Coordinates of C-alpha atoms in Angstrom, one line a residue:
M356 CA 14.7 -79.9 49.4
G357 CA 18.1 -79.5 47.7
A358 CA 17.9 -83.2 46.3
I359 CA 14.3 -82.7 45.0
R360 CA 15.7 -79.4 43.3
S361 CA 18.5 -81.5 42.0
V362 CA 16.3 -84.1 40.7
E363 CA 13.7 -81.9 39.2
G364 CA 15.9 -79.0 38.0
G365 CA 18.8 -81.0 37.0
P366 CA 18.6 -84.4 35.2
L367 CA 14.8 -84.0 34.2
R368 CA 15.3 -80.5 32.9
R369 CA 18.5 -81.5 30.9
T370 CA 16.5 -84.5 29.4
A371 CA 13.5 -82.1 28.4
R372 CA 16.0 -79.8 26.8
G373 CA 17.6 -82.6 25.0
A374 CA 14.3 -84.0 23.8
G375 CA 13.4 -80.4 22.7
R376 CA 16.6 -80.3 20.7
V377 CA 15.9 -83.5 19.0
L378 CA 12.4 -82.5 18.0
R379 CA 13.5 -79.2 16.8
A380 CA 16.5 -80.6 14.9
P381 CA 14.6 -81.6 11.7
F382 CA 12.9 -78.1 11.5
K383 CA 16.1 -76.3 12.0
A384 CA 17.8 -78.2 9.5
A385 CA 14.9 -77.5 6.9
A386 CA 14.9 -74.0 7.8
R387 CA 18.8 -73.8 7.1
G388 CA 18.3 -75.6 3.9
V389 CA 15.7 -73.2 2.7
R390 CA 17.6 -70.2 3.7
R391 CA 20.8 -71.5 1.8
A392 CA 18.4 -72.0 -1.4
T393 CA 16.8 -68.7 -1.3
H394 CA 19.9 -66.8 -0.4
A395 CA 22.3 -68.4 -3.0
H396 CA 24.2 -66.5 -5.9
G397 CA 24.1 -63.2 -4.0
A398 CA 20.3 -63.2 -3.4
G399 CA 20.7 -62.9 0.3
E400 CA 23.0 -59.6 -0.1
S401 CA 20.6 -58.1 -2.6
G402 CA 17.4 -58.9 -0.6
L403 CA 15.9 -61.2 -3.3
G404 CA 16.0 -64.1 -0.9
K405 CA 13.7 -62.4 1.6
L406 CA 11.3 -61.7 -1.4
I407 CA 11.3 -65.4 -2.4
E408 CA 10.4 -66.1 1.2
L409 CA 7.6 -63.6 1.4
H410 CA 6.2 -64.9 -2.0
A411 CA 6.3 -68.5 -0.5
V412 CA 4.3 -67.2 2.5
N413 CA 1.9 -65.6 0.1
S414 CA 1.3 -68.5 -2.0
A415 CA 0.9 -70.7 1.1
G416 CA -1.9 -68.4 2.3
D417 CA -3.6 -68.1 -1.1
M418 CA -3.8 -71.8 -1.4
L419 CA -5.4 -72.2 2.2
I420 CA -8.1 -70.0 0.9
T421 CA -8.5 -71.7 -2.3
V422 CA -9.0 -74.9 -0.4
A423 CA -11.7 -73.3 1.8
L424 CA -13.5 -71.9 -1.3
A425 CA -13.2 -75.0 -3.3
S426 CA -14.7 -77.0 -0.4
T427 CA -17.5 -74.6 0.0
V428 CA -18.3 -73.6 -3.7
F429 CA -17.4 -76.7 -5.5
F430 CA -17.2 -80.0 -3.6
S431 CA -19.9 -79.8 -1.1
V432 CA -22.8 -79.6 -3.6
P433 CA -23.8 -81.6 -6.6
T434 CA -22.4 -80.9 -10.1
D435 CA -25.3 -78.9 -11.4
Q436 CA -25.5 -76.7 -8.3
A437 CA -21.7 -76.5 -8.1
R438 CA -21.7 -75.1 -11.7
G439 CA -24.2 -72.3 -10.5
R440 CA -22.2 -71.6 -7.6
V441 CA -18.9 -71.1 -9.5
A442 CA -20.7 -69.1 -12.1
L443 CA -21.9 -67.0 -9.3
Y444 CA -18.5 -66.7 -7.9
L445 CA -17.2 -65.6 -11.4
A446 CA -19.8 -63.0 -11.7
I447 CA -19.6 -61.5 -8.2
T448 CA -15.7 -61.8 -8.0
M449 CA -14.0 -62.3 -11.4
A450 CA -16.3 -59.8 -13.4
P451 CA -15.9 -56.8 -11.0
F452 CA -12.1 -57.7 -10.8
T453 CA -11.8 -57.5 -14.5
L454 CA -13.2 -53.9 -14.5
L455 CA -10.9 -53.2 -11.4
A456 CA -7.7 -54.8 -12.8
P457 CA -6.9 -52.1 -15.3
V458 CA -6.9 -49.5 -12.4
I459 CA -4.6 -51.6 -10.1
G460 CA -1.3 -51.0 -12.2
P461 CA -1.7 -47.1 -12.6
L462 CA -2.9 -46.8 -9.1
L463 CA 0.2 -48.6 -7.7
D464 CA 2.4 -46.6 -10.2
R465 CA 1.6 -43.7 -8.0
L466 CA 2.9 -45.5 -4.8
P467 CA 6.3 -46.1 -5.8
H468 CA 7.6 -44.9 -2.4
G469 CA 5.5 -47.3 -0.6
R470 CA 5.9 -50.8 -2.1
R471 CA 6.6 -52.5 1.3
A472 CA 3.6 -50.8 2.8
A473 CA 1.4 -51.8 -0.3
M474 CA 2.6 -55.6 0.0
A475 CA 2.0 -55.4 3.7
G476 CA -1.4 -54.0 3.1
A477 CA -2.3 -56.6 0.6
M478 CA -1.4 -59.3 3.3
L479 CA -3.2 -57.6 6.0
T480 CA -6.3 -57.2 3.9
R481 CA -6.4 -60.9 3.1
A482 CA -5.9 -61.9 6.7
L483 CA -8.8 -59.8 7.8
L484 CA -11.0 -61.1 5.0
A485 CA -9.9 -64.7 5.9
L486 CA -11.5 -64.1 9.3
T487 CA -14.6 -62.6 7.9
M488 CA -15.0 -65.5 5.2
S489 CA -14.6 -68.1 8.1
G490 CA -18.1 -67.3 9.5
A491 CA -19.8 -67.8 6.0
V492 CA -17.6 -70.5 4.5
A493 CA -19.6 -73.4 6.2
T494 CA -23.1 -71.9 4.8
G495 CA -22.0 -70.6 1.5
G496 CA -23.9 -67.5 2.1
L497 CA -23.7 -64.6 -0.4
E498 CA -21.5 -62.6 2.0
L499 CA -18.8 -65.0 1.1
Y500 CA -18.6 -63.6 -2.4
P501 CA -17.7 -59.9 -1.8
A502 CA -14.9 -61.0 0.8
A503 CA -13.6 -63.4 -2.0
L504 CA -13.5 -60.5 -4.4
G505 CA -11.7 -58.5 -1.9
V506 CA -9.1 -61.3 -1.5
L507 CA -8.7 -61.5 -5.3
V508 CA -8.1 -57.8 -5.7
A509 CA -5.5 -57.8 -2.8
S510 CA -3.7 -60.9 -4.2
K511 CA -3.3 -59.3 -7.6
A512 CA -2.2 -56.2 -6.1
Y513 CA 0.4 -57.9 -4.3
G514 CA 1.4 -59.6 -7.5
V515 CA 1.7 -56.4 -9.4
V516 CA 3.9 -54.8 -6.7
R517 CA 6.1 -58.1 -6.4
S518 CA 6.8 -57.7 -10.3
A519 CA 7.8 -54.2 -9.9
V520 CA 10.1 -55.1 -7.0
V521 CA 12.1 -57.9 -8.4
P522 CA 14.2 -55.5 -10.6
R523 CA 15.1 -53.5 -7.7
L524 CA 16.3 -56.7 -5.8
L525 CA 18.3 -58.3 -8.7
P526 CA 21.8 -59.6 -7.9
P527 CA 24.5 -58.8 -10.3
R528 CA 25.0 -62.7 -11.1
I529 CA 21.2 -63.5 -11.7
S530 CA 19.1 -62.4 -14.7
L531 CA 15.7 -61.0 -14.3
V532 CA 14.1 -64.2 -15.9
K533 CA 16.0 -66.5 -13.6
A534 CA 15.2 -64.3 -10.6
N535 CA 11.5 -64.6 -11.4
S536 CA 12.0 -68.5 -11.9
R537 CA 13.3 -68.6 -8.3
V538 CA 10.5 -66.6 -6.9
T539 CA 8.0 -68.6 -8.7
L540 CA 9.4 -72.0 -7.7
G541 CA 9.5 -70.8 -4.0
G542 CA 5.7 -70.1 -4.5
L543 CA 5.0 -73.5 -6.0
L544 CA 6.7 -75.5 -3.3
A545 CA 5.0 -73.4 -0.6
T546 CA 1.7 -74.2 -2.4
G547 CA 2.6 -78.0 -2.4
V548 CA 3.1 -77.9 1.3
A549 CA 0.1 -75.7 2.1
A550 CA -2.4 -78.0 -0.2
P551 CA -2.5 -81.0 2.1
L552 CA -2.2 -78.8 5.2
G553 CA -5.3 -77.1 4.1
A554 CA -7.2 -80.4 3.4
G555 CA -6.0 -81.5 6.8
L556 CA -7.4 -78.4 8.5
H557 CA -10.7 -78.8 6.5
K558 CA -11.2 -82.2 8.1
I559 CA -11.4 -80.3 11.5
G560 CA -13.9 -77.9 10.3
P561 CA -14.5 -75.9 7.0
E562 CA -13.6 -72.7 8.7
F563 CA -10.1 -74.0 9.8
P564 CA -8.1 -73.5 6.4
L565 CA -9.2 -69.8 6.8
Y566 CA -7.9 -69.6 10.4
G567 CA -4.6 -70.9 9.0
A568 CA -4.6 -68.4 6.2
F569 CA -5.1 -65.5 8.8
V570 CA -1.9 -66.7 10.6
V571 CA 0.2 -67.1 7.4
F572 CA -1.0 -63.5 6.1
I573 CA -0.1 -61.9 9.4
L574 CA 3.3 -63.4 9.1
G575 CA 3.5 -62.0 5.5
T576 CA 2.4 -58.7 6.8
V577 CA 5.6 -58.6 9.1
L578 CA 7.8 -60.1 6.4
S579 CA 6.9 -57.3 3.9
F580 CA 8.6 -54.8 6.1
S581 CA 11.9 -56.9 6.2
L582 CA 12.4 -56.2 2.6
P583 CA 15.5 -53.8 1.9
H584 CA 14.5 -50.0 1.9
K585 CA 15.6 -49.8 -1.9
V586 CA 12.3 -51.6 -2.7
D587 CA 10.5 -48.2 -2.2
S588 CA 13.0 -46.3 -4.4
A589 CA 11.4 -44.8 -7.6
K590 CA 14.6 -43.6 -9.0
G591 CA 14.6 -43.7 -12.9
E592 CA 11.0 -44.9 -13.0
A593 CA 8.2 -43.9 -15.4
R594 CA 4.8 -45.1 -16.6
A595 CA 4.6 -47.3 -19.6
R596 CA 1.6 -47.8 -22.0
L597 CA 1.1 -51.0 -23.7
V598 CA 0.0 -49.7 -27.2
S599 CA 0.9 -50.5 -30.6
G600 CA 2.7 -48.6 -33.4
E601 CA 6.5 -47.7 -33.8
P602 CA 7.6 -44.1 -33.0
S603 CA 8.4 -42.1 -36.1
S604 CA 12.0 -42.2 -36.9
H605 CA 12.2 -38.7 -38.2
R606 CA 11.3 -37.2 -34.9
R607 CA 14.2 -38.9 -33.1
T608 CA 18.0 -38.7 -33.3
P609 CA 19.5 -42.1 -33.4
A610 CA 22.1 -43.1 -30.8
L611 CA 25.4 -44.0 -32.5
A612 CA 26.5 -47.5 -31.9
G613 CA 23.9 -47.9 -29.3
K614 CA 25.6 -45.4 -27.1
P615 CA 24.3 -42.3 -25.3
G616 CA 24.1 -39.4 -27.1
R617 CA 25.9 -36.2 -26.0
R618 CA 22.8 -34.3 -24.8
G619 CA 20.5 -37.0 -23.4
G620 CA 20.4 -40.5 -22.2
K621 CA 20.2 -43.5 -24.3
G622 CA 16.4 -44.1 -25.1
W623 CA 14.2 -47.0 -26.2
N624 CA 15.4 -49.1 -29.2
G625 CA 18.5 -47.1 -29.6
W626 CA 16.9 -43.5 -29.7
I627 CA 18.2 -40.6 -27.7
I628 CA 15.8 -39.1 -25.1
R629 CA 16.7 -35.4 -24.7
K630 CA 16.1 -33.2 -21.7
D631 CA 14.6 -29.7 -22.2
R632 CA 15.8 -26.7 -20.4
K633 CA 13.2 -27.0 -17.6
G634 CA 14.3 -30.5 -16.6
G635 CA 11.6 -32.3 -18.6
K636 CA 12.4 -34.7 -21.3
K637 CA 11.3 -34.3 -24.9
N638 CA 12.0 -36.4 -28.2
G639 CA 14.0 -35.3 -31.1
A640 CA 11.2 -33.1 -32.4
G641 CA 11.4 -31.0 -29.4
K642 CA 8.0 -31.9 -28.0
T643 CA 8.0 -32.2 -24.2
G644 CA 5.8 -34.8 -22.5
K645 CA 5.1 -33.9 -18.8
N646 CA 2.3 -36.4 -18.1
R647 CA 3.4 -39.2 -20.5
P648 CA 6.5 -41.6 -20.6
P649 CA 9.6 -39.8 -21.9
G650 CA 9.8 -40.6 -25.7
L651 CA 7.8 -44.1 -25.2
R652 CA 5.1 -44.8 -27.7
T653 CA 5.1 -48.5 -27.4
V654 CA 7.0 -51.4 -25.7
G655 CA 8.1 -52.9 -28.9
S656 CA 6.8 -55.7 -31.3
S657 CA 8.4 -58.5 -29.6
V658 CA 6.7 -57.7 -26.3
L659 CA 3.5 -57.2 -27.7
H660 CA 3.5 -60.4 -29.7
A661 CA 4.7 -62.1 -26.6
L662 CA 1.9 -60.7 -24.6
Q663 CA -0.6 -61.9 -27.3
A664 CA 0.9 -65.4 -27.1
N665 CA 1.0 -65.5 -23.3
S666 CA -2.7 -64.3 -23.2
A667 CA -3.7 -67.2 -25.3
L668 CA -1.8 -69.6 -22.9
R669 CA -3.3 -68.0 -19.9
M670 CA -6.9 -68.3 -21.2
L671 CA -6.2 -72.0 -21.8
S672 CA -5.1 -72.2 -18.1
G673 CA -8.3 -70.5 -16.9
F674 CA -10.5 -72.7 -19.3
L675 CA -8.8 -76.1 -18.2
T676 CA -9.3 -74.9 -14.5
F677 CA -13.0 -74.7 -14.6
F678 CA -13.8 -76.9 -17.6
L679 CA -11.9 -79.9 -16.2
A680 CA -13.1 -79.4 -12.6
F681 CA -16.7 -79.9 -13.7
L682 CA -16.1 -82.5 -16.5
L683 CA -14.1 -84.8 -14.2
R684 CA -16.8 -84.8 -11.6
V685 CA -19.3 -86.1 -14.0
H686 CA -16.9 -88.1 -16.3
P687 CA -13.9 -88.9 -14.2
L688 CA -10.7 -90.4 -15.4
G689 CA -11.1 -94.3 -16.2
G690 CA -11.6 -96.3 -13.0
L691 CA -10.8 -93.4 -10.7
S692 CA -13.2 -91.4 -8.3
P693 CA -13.9 -87.9 -9.4
A694 CA -11.8 -86.4 -6.4
F695 CA -8.7 -88.7 -7.3
S696 CA -9.2 -87.7 -11.0
L697 CA -9.0 -84.1 -10.3
G698 CA -6.0 -84.7 -8.0
V699 CA -4.3 -86.4 -10.8
V700 CA -4.8 -83.6 -13.2
A701 CA -3.9 -80.9 -10.8
V702 CA -0.6 -82.5 -9.8
A703 CA 0.1 -82.9 -13.5
A704 CA -0.5 -79.2 -14.1
G705 CA 1.7 -78.3 -10.9
A706 CA 4.4 -80.7 -11.9
G707 CA 4.4 -79.2 -15.4
N708 CA 4.4 -75.6 -14.1
A709 CA 7.4 -76.3 -11.8
L710 CA 9.3 -78.1 -14.6
G711 CA 8.7 -75.2 -17.0
T712 CA 10.0 -72.7 -14.5
A713 CA 13.0 -74.8 -13.8
I714 CA 13.6 -75.0 -17.7
G715 CA 13.0 -71.3 -18.0
A716 CA 15.8 -70.8 -15.4
L717 CA 18.3 -73.1 -17.3
L718 CA 17.4 -71.7 -20.7
R719 CA 18.8 -68.1 -19.3
S720 CA 16.3 -66.4 -21.8
R721 CA 18.2 -67.1 -24.9
G722 CA 15.9 -66.9 -27.8
P723 CA 12.8 -65.9 -25.9
E724 CA 10.8 -65.1 -29.0
K725 CA 11.3 -68.6 -30.2
T726 CA 10.7 -70.2 -27.0
I727 CA 7.2 -68.5 -26.8
A728 CA 6.5 -69.5 -30.4
L729 CA 7.5 -73.1 -29.7
V730 CA 5.5 -73.6 -26.5
L731 CA 2.3 -71.9 -28.1
T732 CA 2.6 -74.1 -31.0
V733 CA 3.2 -77.4 -28.8
S734 CA 0.2 -76.4 -26.9
L735 CA -1.9 -76.2 -29.9
G736 CA -0.7 -79.5 -31.1
T737 CA -1.3 -81.1 -27.9
A738 CA -4.9 -79.5 -27.6
V739 CA -5.6 -80.7 -31.3
V740 CA -4.6 -84.4 -30.4
T741 CA -6.4 -84.4 -27.2
A742 CA -9.7 -83.4 -29.0
V743 CA -9.2 -86.0 -31.6
F744 CA -8.1 -88.9 -29.2
Y745 CA -9.9 -87.7 -26.0
G746 CA -9.1 -90.0 -23.1
P747 CA -7.7 -90.0 -19.6
F748 CA -4.1 -90.1 -20.7
F749 CA -4.3 -87.2 -23.1
V750 CA -6.3 -85.2 -20.4
V751 CA -3.2 -85.6 -18.1
V752 CA -0.8 -84.7 -21.0
V753 CA -2.6 -81.6 -22.0
A754 CA -2.8 -80.3 -18.4
A755 CA 0.9 -80.9 -17.9
V756 CA 1.8 -79.2 -21.3
A757 CA -0.3 -76.4 -20.2
G758 CA 1.6 -76.0 -17.0
I759 CA 5.0 -76.0 -18.8
S760 CA 3.9 -73.8 -21.6
Q761 CA 2.5 -71.0 -19.2
A762 CA 5.6 -71.1 -17.0
L763 CA 8.0 -71.0 -19.9
G764 CA 5.9 -68.5 -21.8
K765 CA 5.8 -66.0 -18.7
Q766 CA 9.4 -66.4 -18.1
S767 CA 10.2 -65.6 -21.6
L768 CA 7.9 -62.7 -21.6
D769 CA 9.8 -61.3 -18.4
S770 CA 13.0 -61.7 -20.4
L771 CA 11.8 -59.8 -23.2
I772 CA 10.5 -56.9 -21.0
Q773 CA 14.0 -56.9 -19.4
R774 CA 15.8 -56.8 -22.8
D775 CA 13.6 -54.4 -24.8
V776 CA 11.9 -52.1 -22.2
P777 CA 14.1 -49.3 -20.7
E778 CA 14.6 -49.4 -17.1
A779 CA 12.7 -46.2 -16.8
V780 CA 9.5 -48.0 -17.6
R781 CA 10.2 -51.6 -17.0
T782 CA 8.3 -52.0 -13.6
S783 CA 5.2 -50.2 -15.1
A784 CA 5.3 -52.7 -18.1
F785 CA 5.5 -55.5 -15.7
A786 CA 2.4 -54.3 -13.8
R787 CA 0.4 -53.9 -16.9
S788 CA 1.3 -57.4 -18.5
E789 CA 0.3 -58.9 -15.2
T790 CA -3.2 -57.3 -15.4
L791 CA -3.7 -58.2 -19.1
L792 CA -2.8 -61.8 -18.2
Q793 CA -5.2 -62.0 -15.3
M794 CA -8.0 -60.6 -17.5
S795 CA -7.1 -63.4 -20.0
W796 CA -7.5 -66.0 -17.3
V797 CA -10.8 -64.7 -16.4
V798 CA -12.2 -64.9 -20.0
G799 CA -10.9 -68.5 -20.3
G800 CA -12.5 -69.5 -17.1
A801 CA -15.9 -68.0 -18.2
I802 CA -15.8 -70.0 -21.3
G803 CA -15.0 -73.1 -19.2
I804 CA -18.2 -72.5 -17.2
L805 CA -20.5 -72.0 -20.0
L806 CA -19.5 -75.0 -22.3
P807 CA -21.4 -78.3 -22.2
L808 CA -19.6 -81.1 -20.4
N809 CA -18.1 -82.9 -23.5
G810 CA -14.5 -83.6 -23.5
T811 CA -14.0 -83.5 -27.2
L812 CA -16.1 -80.2 -27.6
G813 CA -14.1 -78.6 -24.7
M814 CA -10.5 -79.6 -26.4
A815 CA -11.9 -78.4 -29.6
V816 CA -12.6 -74.8 -28.2
A817 CA -9.2 -74.8 -26.4
S818 CA -7.8 -75.7 -29.8
A819 CA -9.5 -72.6 -31.3
V820 CA -8.3 -70.2 -28.6
L821 CA -4.6 -71.4 -29.0
A822 CA -5.0 -71.2 -32.8
L823 CA -6.2 -67.6 -32.7
G824 CA -2.9 -67.1 -30.5
V825 CA -0.8 -68.8 -33.0
A826 CA -2.2 -66.8 -35.9
T827 CA -1.8 -63.3 -34.3
A828 CA 1.6 -63.9 -32.5
V829 CA 3.8 -66.7 -33.8
R830 CA 4.8 -65.0 -37.2
G831 CA 5.5 -61.6 -35.3
L832 CA 7.5 -63.6 -32.8
L833 CA 9.8 -65.2 -35.2
T834 CA 10.2 -62.1 -37.3
A835 CA 11.4 -60.3 -34.3
A836 CA 13.7 -63.1 -33.4
R837 CA 15.4 -62.9 -36.9
R838 CA 15.6 -59.1 -36.7
G839 CA 17.1 -59.3 -33.3
S840 CA 17.0 -56.8 -30.5
P841 CA 18.0 -53.1 -31.0
H842 CA 20.2 -53.2 -28.1
P843 CA 20.4 -56.8 -26.6
R844 CA 21.0 -57.1 -23.0
V845 CA 22.8 -60.1 -21.1
A846 CA 20.0 -62.2 -19.7

């Protein structure tokens, strides 16, 4: 018996353990590499690394749900029927979301002490809805759409909270725009891994990508509570309103040389925000505002023009997503199958987005107004050329340029919010900007659904959308760039 135990419990066990170590080694090495990348430059100490990992989990789960929905709503039926299904999807999910989106930001403003719980709730909601959708995804029943609406709302609620959390986890050596770039890159890499995984799960059965999403979002629920407790801090925060119109200068006392005044703190654009005797804040005219931002009537012309430009770019993204999806099913790229054509365009857009995010991190937000004006103008030029010389090459090019422009434009907008919006209202401004950009994407997607499947016509419409953005935003951005920031910040 002792010999048997020696054989079974000795060499065999050691061999099994050795084989296990060999099999686990690549995964451990990959995990260590990911941890080093996400925790570099002080991100590990500040907690930003954990947010990057959480966002990667979020993006992977969203991609698995997207694969399941695309297979059901889009690929499983003929083109004409697919257009009807996608239009129904937009009507049942996107249209109500457009009405709910303006409520998400203000609602989350009232939960500053529960941001980790809000992110965990958004993850858990999507996990449960993924299970709910798994029963309907094979049949494409109408019950699929309300669940998809819930997933969309929970996803955007997570995005709003994430934008508010990033400034709280900013390491001293990393700018806000670079931090957002790293978070976005983490999400893009996770999406690239999850897409083929979802396709493989779909081969087993249409509901299996949703089972995978359930597991991923449960993991995200747990990871949400691993974020530092300072995420739930609301110290120094207030609500921002994205309205135009400069405050009247005669009603405020200018801060000398950009320094805080004797009686109050430094306010927006160099103006002093004074405190009244009861602890409330008032402007130079002595008016106290208990239920409105302290002395803030606008986020500044640079941010507003940047929002206009980014809205045009986000409309282009939504338009191309839906228009090219249907167009390439009927008229695929030369010599390629419809599925492969869609894959080529999707890879081009994804690679462009990743490249734009990397460029945004390298630019360190220098000249954000000029960057936004440049990418918007280049996008317009590319769309015009594609409309005139429509063909496979230019379709891929316009998708890649749209990805680069959207990423660079968003990073530059983040930089402007960091520079021009006071810390007291910056997280609220992020929430409202995200809501506006999502609504723009919905409008662009609706236009793409309604248009006839003609490539030249579609690119002409895209050019018109971008031309409107150029007309409303570029001049203001360049003027603001020449004028400079009232109190520049180091990006």
